[in-house]
PDB file of C-alpha atoms in Angstrom:
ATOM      1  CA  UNK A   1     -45.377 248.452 100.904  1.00 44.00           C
ATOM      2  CA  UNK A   2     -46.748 247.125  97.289  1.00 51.00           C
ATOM      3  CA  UNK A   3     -43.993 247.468  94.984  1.00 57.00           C
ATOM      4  CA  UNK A   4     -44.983 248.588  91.528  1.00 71.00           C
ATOM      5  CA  UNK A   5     -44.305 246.268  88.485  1.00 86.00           C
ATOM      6  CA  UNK A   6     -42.457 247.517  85.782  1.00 93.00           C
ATOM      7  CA  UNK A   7     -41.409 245.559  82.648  1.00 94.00           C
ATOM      8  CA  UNK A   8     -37.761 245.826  81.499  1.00 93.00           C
ATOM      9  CA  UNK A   9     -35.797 244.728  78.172  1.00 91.00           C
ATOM     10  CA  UNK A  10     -34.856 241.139  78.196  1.00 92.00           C
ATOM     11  CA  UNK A  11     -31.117 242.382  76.997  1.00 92.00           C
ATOM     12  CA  UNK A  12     -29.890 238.692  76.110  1.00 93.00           C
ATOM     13  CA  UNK A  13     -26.581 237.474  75.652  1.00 95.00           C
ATOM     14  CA  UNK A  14     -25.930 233.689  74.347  1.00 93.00           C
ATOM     15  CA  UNK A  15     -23.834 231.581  76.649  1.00 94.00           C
ATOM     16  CA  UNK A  16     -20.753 229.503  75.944  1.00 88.00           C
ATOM     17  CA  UNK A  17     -21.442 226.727  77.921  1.00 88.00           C
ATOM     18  CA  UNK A  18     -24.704 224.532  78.239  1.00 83.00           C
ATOM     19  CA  UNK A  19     -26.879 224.286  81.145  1.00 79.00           C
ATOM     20  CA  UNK A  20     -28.960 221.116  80.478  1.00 62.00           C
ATOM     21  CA  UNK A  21     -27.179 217.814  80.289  1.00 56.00           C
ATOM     22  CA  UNK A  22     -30.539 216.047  79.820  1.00 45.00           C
ATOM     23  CA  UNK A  23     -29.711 213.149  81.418  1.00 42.00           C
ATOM     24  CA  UNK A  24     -31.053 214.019  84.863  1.00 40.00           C
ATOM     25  CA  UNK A  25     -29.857 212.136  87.865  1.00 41.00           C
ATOM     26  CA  UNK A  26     -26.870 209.793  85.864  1.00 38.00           C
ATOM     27  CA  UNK A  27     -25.368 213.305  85.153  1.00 45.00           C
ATOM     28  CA  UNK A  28     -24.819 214.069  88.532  1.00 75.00           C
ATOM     29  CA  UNK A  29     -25.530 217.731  88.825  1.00 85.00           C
ATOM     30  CA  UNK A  30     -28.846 218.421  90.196  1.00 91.00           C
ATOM     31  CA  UNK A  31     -30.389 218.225  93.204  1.00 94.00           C
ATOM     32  CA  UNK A  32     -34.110 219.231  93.715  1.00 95.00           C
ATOM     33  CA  UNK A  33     -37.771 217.364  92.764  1.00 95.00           C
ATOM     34  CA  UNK A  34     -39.178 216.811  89.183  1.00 94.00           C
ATOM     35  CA  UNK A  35     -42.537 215.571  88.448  1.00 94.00           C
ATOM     36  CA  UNK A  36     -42.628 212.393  85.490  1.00 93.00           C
ATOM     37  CA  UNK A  37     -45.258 212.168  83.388  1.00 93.00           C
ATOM     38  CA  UNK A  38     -44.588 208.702  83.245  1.00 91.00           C
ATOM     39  CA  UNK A  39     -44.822 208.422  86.889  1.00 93.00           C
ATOM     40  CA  UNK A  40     -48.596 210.886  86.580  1.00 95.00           C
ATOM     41  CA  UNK A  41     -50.218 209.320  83.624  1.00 95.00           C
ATOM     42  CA  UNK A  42     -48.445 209.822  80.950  1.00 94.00           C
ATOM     43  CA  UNK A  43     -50.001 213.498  80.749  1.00 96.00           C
ATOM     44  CA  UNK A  44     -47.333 216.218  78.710  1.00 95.00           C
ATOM     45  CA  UNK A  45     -46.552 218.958  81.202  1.00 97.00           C
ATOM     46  CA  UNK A  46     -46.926 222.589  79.219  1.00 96.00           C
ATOM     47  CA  UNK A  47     -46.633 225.117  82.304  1.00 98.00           C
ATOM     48  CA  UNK A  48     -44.608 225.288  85.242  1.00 98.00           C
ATOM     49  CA  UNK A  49     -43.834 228.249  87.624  1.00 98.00           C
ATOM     50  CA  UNK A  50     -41.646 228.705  90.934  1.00 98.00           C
ATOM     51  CA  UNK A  51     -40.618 231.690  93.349  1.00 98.00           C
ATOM     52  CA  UNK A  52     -36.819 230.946  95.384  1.00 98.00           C
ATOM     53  CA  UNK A  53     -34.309 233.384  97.177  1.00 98.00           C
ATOM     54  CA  UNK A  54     -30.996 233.964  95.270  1.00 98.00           C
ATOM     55  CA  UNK A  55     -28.370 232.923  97.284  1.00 97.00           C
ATOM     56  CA  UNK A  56     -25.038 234.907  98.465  1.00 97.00           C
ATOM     57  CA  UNK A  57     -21.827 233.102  97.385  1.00 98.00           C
ATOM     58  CA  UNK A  58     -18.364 233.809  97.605  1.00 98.00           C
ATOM     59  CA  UNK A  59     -16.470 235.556  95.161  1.00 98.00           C
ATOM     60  CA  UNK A  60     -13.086 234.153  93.078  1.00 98.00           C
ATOM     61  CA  UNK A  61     -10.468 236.151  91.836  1.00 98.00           C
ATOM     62  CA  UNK A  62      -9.245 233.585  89.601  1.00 98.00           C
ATOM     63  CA  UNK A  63     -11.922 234.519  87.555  1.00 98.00           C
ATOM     64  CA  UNK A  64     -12.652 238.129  86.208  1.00 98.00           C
ATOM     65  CA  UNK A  65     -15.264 239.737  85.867  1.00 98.00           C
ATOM     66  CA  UNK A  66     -15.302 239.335  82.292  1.00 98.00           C
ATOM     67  CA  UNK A  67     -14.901 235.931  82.242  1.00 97.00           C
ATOM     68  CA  UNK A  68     -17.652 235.130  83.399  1.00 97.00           C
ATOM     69  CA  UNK A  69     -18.961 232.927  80.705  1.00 96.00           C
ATOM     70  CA  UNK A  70     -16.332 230.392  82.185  1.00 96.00           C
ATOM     71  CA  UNK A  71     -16.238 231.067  86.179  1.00 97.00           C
ATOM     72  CA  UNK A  72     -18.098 228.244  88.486  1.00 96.00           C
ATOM     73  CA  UNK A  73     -21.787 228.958  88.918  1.00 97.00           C
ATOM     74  CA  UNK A  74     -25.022 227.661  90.765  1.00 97.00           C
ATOM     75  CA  UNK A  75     -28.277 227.712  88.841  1.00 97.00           C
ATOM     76  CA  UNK A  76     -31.684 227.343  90.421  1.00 98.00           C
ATOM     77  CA  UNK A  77     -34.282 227.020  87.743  1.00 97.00           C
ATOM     78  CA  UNK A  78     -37.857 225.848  86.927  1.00 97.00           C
ATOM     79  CA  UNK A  79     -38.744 223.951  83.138  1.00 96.00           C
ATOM     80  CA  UNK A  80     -40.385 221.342  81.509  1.00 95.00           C
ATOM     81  CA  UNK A  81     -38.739 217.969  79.977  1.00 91.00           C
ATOM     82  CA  UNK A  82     -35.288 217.146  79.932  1.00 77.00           C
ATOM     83  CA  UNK A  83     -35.000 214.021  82.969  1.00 74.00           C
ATOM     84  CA  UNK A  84     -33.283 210.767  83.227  1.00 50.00           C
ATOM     85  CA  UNK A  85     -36.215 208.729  81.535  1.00 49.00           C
ATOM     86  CA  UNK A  86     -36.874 210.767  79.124  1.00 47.00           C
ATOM     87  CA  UNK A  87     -33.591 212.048  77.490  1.00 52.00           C
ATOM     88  CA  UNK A  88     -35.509 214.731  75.773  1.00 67.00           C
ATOM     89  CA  UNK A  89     -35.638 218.590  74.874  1.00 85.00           C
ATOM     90  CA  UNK A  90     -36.067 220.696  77.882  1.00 91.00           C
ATOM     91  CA  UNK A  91     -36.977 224.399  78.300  1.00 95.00           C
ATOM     92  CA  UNK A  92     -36.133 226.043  81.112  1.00 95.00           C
ATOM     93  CA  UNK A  93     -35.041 229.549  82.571  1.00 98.00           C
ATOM     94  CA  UNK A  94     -33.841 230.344  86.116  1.00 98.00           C
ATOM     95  CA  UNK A  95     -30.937 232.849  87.993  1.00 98.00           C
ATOM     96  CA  UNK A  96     -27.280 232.051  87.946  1.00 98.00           C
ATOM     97  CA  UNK A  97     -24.920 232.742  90.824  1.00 98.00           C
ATOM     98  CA  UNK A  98     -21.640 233.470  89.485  1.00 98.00           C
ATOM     99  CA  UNK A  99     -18.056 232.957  91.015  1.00 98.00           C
ATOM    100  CA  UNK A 100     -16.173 235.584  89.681  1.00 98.00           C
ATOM    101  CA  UNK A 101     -14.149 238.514  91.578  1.00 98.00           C
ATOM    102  CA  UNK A 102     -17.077 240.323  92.396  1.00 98.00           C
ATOM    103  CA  UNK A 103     -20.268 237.694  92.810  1.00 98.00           C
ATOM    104  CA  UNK A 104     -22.335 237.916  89.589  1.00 98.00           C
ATOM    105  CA  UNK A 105     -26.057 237.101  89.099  1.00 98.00           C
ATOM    106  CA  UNK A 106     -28.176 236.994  86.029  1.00 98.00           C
ATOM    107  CA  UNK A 107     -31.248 236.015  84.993  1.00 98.00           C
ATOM    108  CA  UNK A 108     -30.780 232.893  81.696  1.00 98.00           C
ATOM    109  CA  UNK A 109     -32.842 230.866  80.029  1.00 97.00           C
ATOM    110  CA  UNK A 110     -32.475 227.865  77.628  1.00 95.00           C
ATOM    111  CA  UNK A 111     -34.422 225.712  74.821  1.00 91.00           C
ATOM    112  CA  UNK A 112     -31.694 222.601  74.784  1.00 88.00           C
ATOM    113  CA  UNK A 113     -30.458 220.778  72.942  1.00 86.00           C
ATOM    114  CA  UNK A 114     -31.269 223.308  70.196  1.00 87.00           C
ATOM    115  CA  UNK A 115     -29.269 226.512  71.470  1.00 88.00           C
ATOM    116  CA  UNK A 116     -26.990 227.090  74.464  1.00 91.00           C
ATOM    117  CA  UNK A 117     -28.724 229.344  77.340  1.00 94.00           C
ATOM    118  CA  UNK A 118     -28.891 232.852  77.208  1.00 96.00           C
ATOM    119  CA  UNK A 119     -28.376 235.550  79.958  1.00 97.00           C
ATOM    120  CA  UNK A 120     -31.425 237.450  79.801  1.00 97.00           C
ATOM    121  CA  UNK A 121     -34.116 239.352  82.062  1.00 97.00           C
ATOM    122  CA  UNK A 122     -34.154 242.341  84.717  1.00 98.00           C
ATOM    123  CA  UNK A 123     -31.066 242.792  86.974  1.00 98.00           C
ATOM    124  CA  UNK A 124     -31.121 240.506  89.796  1.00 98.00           C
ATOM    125  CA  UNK A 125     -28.511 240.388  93.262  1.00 98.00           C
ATOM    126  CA  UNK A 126     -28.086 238.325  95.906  1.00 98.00           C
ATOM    127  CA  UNK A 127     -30.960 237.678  98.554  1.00 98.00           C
ATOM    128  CA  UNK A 128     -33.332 238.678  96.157  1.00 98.00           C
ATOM    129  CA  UNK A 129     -36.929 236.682  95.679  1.00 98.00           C
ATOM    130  CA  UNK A 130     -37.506 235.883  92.356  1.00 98.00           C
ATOM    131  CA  UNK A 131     -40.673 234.523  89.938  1.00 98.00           C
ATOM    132  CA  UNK A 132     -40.137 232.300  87.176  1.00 98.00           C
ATOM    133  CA  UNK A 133     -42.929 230.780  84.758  1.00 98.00           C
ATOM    134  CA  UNK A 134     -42.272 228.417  81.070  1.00 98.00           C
ATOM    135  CA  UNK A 135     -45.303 227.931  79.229  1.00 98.00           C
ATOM    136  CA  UNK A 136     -44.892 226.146  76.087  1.00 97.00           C
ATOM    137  CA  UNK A 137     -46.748 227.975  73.577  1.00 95.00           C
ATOM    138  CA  UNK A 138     -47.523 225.409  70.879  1.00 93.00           C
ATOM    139  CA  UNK A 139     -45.818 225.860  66.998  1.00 92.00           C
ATOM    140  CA  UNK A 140     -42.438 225.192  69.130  1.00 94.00           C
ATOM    141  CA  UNK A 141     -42.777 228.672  71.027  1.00 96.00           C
ATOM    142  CA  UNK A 142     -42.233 229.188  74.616  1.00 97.00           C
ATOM    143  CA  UNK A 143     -42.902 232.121  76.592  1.00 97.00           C
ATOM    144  CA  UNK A 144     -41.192 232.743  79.699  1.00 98.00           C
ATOM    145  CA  UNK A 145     -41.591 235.420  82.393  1.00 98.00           C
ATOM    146  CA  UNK A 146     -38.967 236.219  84.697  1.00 98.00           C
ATOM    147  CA  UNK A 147     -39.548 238.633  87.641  1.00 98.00           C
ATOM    148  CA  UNK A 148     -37.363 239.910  90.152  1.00 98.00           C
ATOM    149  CA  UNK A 149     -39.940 240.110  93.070  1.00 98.00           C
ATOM    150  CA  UNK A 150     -37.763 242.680  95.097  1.00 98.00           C
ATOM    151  CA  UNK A 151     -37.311 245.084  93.031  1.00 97.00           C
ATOM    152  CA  UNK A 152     -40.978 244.830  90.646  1.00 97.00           C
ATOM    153  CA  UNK A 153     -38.781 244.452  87.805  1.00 98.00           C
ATOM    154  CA  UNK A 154     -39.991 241.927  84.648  1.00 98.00           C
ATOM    155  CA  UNK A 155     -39.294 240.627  81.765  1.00 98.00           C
ATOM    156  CA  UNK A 156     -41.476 238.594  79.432  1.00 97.00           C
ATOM    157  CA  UNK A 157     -40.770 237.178  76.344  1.00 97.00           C
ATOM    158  CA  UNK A 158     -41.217 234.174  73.929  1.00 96.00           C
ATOM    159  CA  UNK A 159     -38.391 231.855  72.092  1.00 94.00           C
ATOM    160  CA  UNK A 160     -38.243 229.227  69.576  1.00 93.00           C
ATOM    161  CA  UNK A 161     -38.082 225.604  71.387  1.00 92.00           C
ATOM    162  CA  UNK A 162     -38.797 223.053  68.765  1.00 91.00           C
ATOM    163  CA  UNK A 163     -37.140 220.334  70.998  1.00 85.00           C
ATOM    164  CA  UNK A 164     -39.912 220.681  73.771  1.00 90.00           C
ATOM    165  CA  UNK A 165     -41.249 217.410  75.278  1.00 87.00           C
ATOM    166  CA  UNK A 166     -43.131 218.268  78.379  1.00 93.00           C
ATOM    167  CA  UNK A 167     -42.335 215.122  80.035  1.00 92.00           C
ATOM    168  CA  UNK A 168     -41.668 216.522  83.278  1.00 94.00           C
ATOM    169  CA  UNK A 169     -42.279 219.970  85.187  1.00 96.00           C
ATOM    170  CA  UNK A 170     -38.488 220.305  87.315  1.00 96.00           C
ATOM    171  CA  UNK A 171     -37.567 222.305  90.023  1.00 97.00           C
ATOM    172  CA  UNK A 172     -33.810 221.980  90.354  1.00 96.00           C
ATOM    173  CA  UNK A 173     -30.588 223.540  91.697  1.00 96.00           C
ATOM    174  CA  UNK A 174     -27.865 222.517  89.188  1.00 94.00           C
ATOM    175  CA  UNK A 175     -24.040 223.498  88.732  1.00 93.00           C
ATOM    176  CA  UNK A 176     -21.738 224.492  85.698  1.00 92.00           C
ATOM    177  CA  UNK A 177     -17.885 224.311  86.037  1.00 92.00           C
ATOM    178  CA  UNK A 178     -14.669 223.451  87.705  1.00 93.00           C
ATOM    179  CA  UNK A 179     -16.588 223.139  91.288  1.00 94.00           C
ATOM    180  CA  UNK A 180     -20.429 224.094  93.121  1.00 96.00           C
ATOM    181  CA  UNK A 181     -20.035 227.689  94.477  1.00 97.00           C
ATOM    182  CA  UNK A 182     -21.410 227.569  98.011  1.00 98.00           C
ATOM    183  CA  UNK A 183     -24.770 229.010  97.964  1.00 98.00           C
ATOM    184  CA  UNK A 184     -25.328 227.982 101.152  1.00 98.00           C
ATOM    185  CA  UNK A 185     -29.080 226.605 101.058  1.00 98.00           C
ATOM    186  CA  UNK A 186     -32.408 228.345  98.896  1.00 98.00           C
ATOM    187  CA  UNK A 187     -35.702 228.127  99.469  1.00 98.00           C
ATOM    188  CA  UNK A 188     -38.376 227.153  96.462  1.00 98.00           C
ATOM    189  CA  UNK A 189     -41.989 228.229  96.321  1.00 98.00           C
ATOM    190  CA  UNK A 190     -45.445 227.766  95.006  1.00 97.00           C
ATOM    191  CA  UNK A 191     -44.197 224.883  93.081  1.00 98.00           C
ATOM    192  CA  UNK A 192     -46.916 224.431  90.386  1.00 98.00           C
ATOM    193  CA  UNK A 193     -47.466 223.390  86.807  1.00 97.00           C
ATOM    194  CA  UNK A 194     -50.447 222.919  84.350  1.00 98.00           C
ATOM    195  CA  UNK A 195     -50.678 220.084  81.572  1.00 97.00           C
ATOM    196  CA  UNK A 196     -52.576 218.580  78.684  1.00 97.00           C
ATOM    197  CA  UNK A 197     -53.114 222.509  77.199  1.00 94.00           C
ATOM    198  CA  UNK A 198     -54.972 223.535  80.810  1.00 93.00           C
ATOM    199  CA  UNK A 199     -56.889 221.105  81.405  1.00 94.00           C
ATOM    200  CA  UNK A 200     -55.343 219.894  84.182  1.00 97.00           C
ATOM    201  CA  UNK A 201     -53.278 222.064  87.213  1.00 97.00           C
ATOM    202  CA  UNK A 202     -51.962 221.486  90.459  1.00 96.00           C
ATOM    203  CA  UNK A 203     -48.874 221.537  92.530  1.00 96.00           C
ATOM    204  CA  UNK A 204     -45.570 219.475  92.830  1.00 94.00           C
ATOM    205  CA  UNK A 205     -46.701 217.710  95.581  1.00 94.00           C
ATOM    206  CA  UNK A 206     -49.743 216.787  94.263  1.00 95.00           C
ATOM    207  CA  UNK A 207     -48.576 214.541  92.266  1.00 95.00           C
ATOM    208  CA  UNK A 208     -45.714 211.406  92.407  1.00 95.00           C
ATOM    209  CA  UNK A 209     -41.922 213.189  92.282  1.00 94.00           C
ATOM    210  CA  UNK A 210     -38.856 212.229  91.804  1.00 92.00           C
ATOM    211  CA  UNK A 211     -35.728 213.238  94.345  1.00 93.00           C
ATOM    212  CA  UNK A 212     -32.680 214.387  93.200  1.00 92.00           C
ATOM    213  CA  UNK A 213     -29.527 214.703  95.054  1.00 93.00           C
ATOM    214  CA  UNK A 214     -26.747 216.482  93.695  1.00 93.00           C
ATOM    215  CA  UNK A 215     -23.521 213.611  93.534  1.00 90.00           C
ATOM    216  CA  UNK A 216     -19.944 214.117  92.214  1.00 88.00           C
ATOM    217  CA  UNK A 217     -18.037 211.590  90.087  1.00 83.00           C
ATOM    218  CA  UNK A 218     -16.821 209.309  93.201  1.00 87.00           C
ATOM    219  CA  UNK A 219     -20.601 209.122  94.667  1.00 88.00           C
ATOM    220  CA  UNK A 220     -19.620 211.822  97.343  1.00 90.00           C
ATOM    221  CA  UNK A 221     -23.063 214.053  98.090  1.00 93.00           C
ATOM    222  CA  UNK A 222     -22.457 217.841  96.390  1.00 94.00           C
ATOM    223  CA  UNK A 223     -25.720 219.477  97.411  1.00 96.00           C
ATOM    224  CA  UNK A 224     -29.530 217.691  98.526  1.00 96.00           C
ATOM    225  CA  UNK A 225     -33.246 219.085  98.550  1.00 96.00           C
ATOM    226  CA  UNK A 226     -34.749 219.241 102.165  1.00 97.00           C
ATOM    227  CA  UNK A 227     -38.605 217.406 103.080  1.00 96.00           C
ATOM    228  CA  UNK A 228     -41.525 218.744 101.093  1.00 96.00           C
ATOM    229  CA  UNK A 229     -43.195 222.298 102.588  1.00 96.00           C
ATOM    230  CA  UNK A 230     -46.452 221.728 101.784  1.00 94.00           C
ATOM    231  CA  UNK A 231     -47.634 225.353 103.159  1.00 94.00           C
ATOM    232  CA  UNK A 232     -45.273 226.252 101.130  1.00 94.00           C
ATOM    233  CA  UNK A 233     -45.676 224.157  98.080  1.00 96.00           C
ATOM    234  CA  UNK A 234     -42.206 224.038  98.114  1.00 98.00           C
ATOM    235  CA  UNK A 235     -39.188 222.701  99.380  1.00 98.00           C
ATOM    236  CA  UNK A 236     -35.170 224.016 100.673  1.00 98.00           C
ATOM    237  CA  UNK A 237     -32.003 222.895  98.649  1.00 98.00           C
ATOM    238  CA  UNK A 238     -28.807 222.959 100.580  1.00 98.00           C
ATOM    239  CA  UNK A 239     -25.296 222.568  99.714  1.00 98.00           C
ATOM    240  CA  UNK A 240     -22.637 220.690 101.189  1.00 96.00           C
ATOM    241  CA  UNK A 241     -19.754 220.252  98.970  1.00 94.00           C
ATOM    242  CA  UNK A 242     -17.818 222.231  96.326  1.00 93.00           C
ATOM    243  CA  UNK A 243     -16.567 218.886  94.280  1.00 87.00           C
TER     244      UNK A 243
END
C-alpha cells in the first residue's frame, strides 16, 4: 500500500546542549562515513540526503520525561561540513533516540556553531524509516526536509546557516551525554549528495570516504559502521559499548 504524503508543522524547540563538536574523529563521538572535499577535488558539497531505520533503545528512569533536554541520546544524521580537517560550520538534521523513562524520539536539526540544534519535524517512533535531505540554499539559507517514511508525514523548511562550508557531505551516528544508549545497529540508505551548485551528483561511494569509528576517552571502541552496501548505497552502524 502507497502511503499518502502529508506535510506537518515543523513545531521546533531549541536544544540545551550541542550536537556538533566539529572536530570529527579527535572528538570521539561518531562513527559512520563522510566524504572530504579535500580528498574529491576540492569541490564544496551543497546537497546531501539519506534514508535509516530508527532504532529501539532502552528506557532510563533516572531521567524524566521532561528532562529530556539532558537524558543520554543517539543521533543518526546526514549534513554538510563540520569534519576533522576542516574544523568548520556544519549543517545538519537527523532523529534522536532518547533515554528517558519512556524512550523518546524526535526529529532536530542544527546550523553549528551559530545556534544549538533544534527539535523539530513530524512525530517519529522507534523502527520507523525515515528521509532526510540539507541543501544549502545560498545567502546563508538552508532548507531541510525531514520525512517520516512510515507514516507519510513531512516537514520542510529553511533556516539561517551563515557558518556553512560544504566541505564534506556526512553520514554519521553520533552520541550526546553521560553514556551511548544501545541502539543496537541502523541501517543507512541511498547515501547521496550534489556539489558545486548541481553540477555535479553522485553517491557516497562514488567517491573517496573517510571511516569513522565511534572511540571513548581510553581508545576503547563505542560503536563502528559495517562494509559499504553498494545496492544499497549505504552502509549498517552498530553499537557495542555504552562508555
Amino acid at each position: 500500500m502507497t502511503r499518502a504524503k502529508q506535510e506537518v508543522a515543523s513545531n521546533p524547540v531549541v536544544g540545551t546542549q550541542k550536537w556538533a563538536s566539529l572536530s570529527g574523529t579527535s572528538a570521539g563521538n561518531w562513527a559512520g562515513y563522510a566524504n572530504l572535499a579535500s580528498n574529491n577535488g576540492n569541490i564544496t558539497y551543497d546537497n546531501v540526503m539519506s534514508s535509516w531505520n530508527v532504532s529501539n533503545i532502552p528506557s532510563n528512569s533516572s531521567y524524566s520525561n521532561s528532562d529530556w533536554q539532558n537524558a543520554p541520546k543517539v543521533g543518526m544524521w546526514t549534513g554538510l561540513g563540520g569534519t576533522a580537517s576542516s574544523n568548520s560550520g556544519l549543517v545538519q538534521a537527523g532523529t534522536a533516540d532518547i533515554a528517558t523513562a519512556t524512550a523518546q524520539y524526535r526529529f532536530w536539526t542544527e546550523d553549528a556553531p551559530y545556534q544549538n540544534p533544534v527539535y523539530e519535524g513530524p512525530v517519529v517512533n522507534a523502527d520507523n524509516q525515515v528521509f532526510v535531505e540539507v541543501t544549502y540554499k545560498g545567502d546563508s539559507s538552508t532548507s531541510y526536509f525531514l520525512e517520516n517514511e512510515t507514516t507519510g508525514q513531512y516537514s520542510s523548511f529553511a533556516n539561517y546557516s551563515p557558518d556553512y562550508s560544504g566541505a564534506s557531505a556526512d553520514f554519521i551516528v553520533e552520541t550526546q551525554g553521560a553514556y551511548l544508549p544501545n541502539f543496537v545497529g541502523t541501517q543507512f540508505s541511498n547515501c547521496s549528495m550534489v556539489w558545486n551548485n548541481g553540477t555535479g551528483t553522485g553517491n557516497f561511494d562514488q567517491q573517496n570516504y573517510e571511516k569513522y569509528i565511534m572511540e571513548d576517552n581510553s581508545g576503547n571502541e563505542m560503536a563502528y559502521p559495517g562494509s559499504i552496501q553498494t545496492s544499497e548505497d549505504g552502509f549498517a552502524v552498530w553499537w557495542n559499548s555504552a562508555t
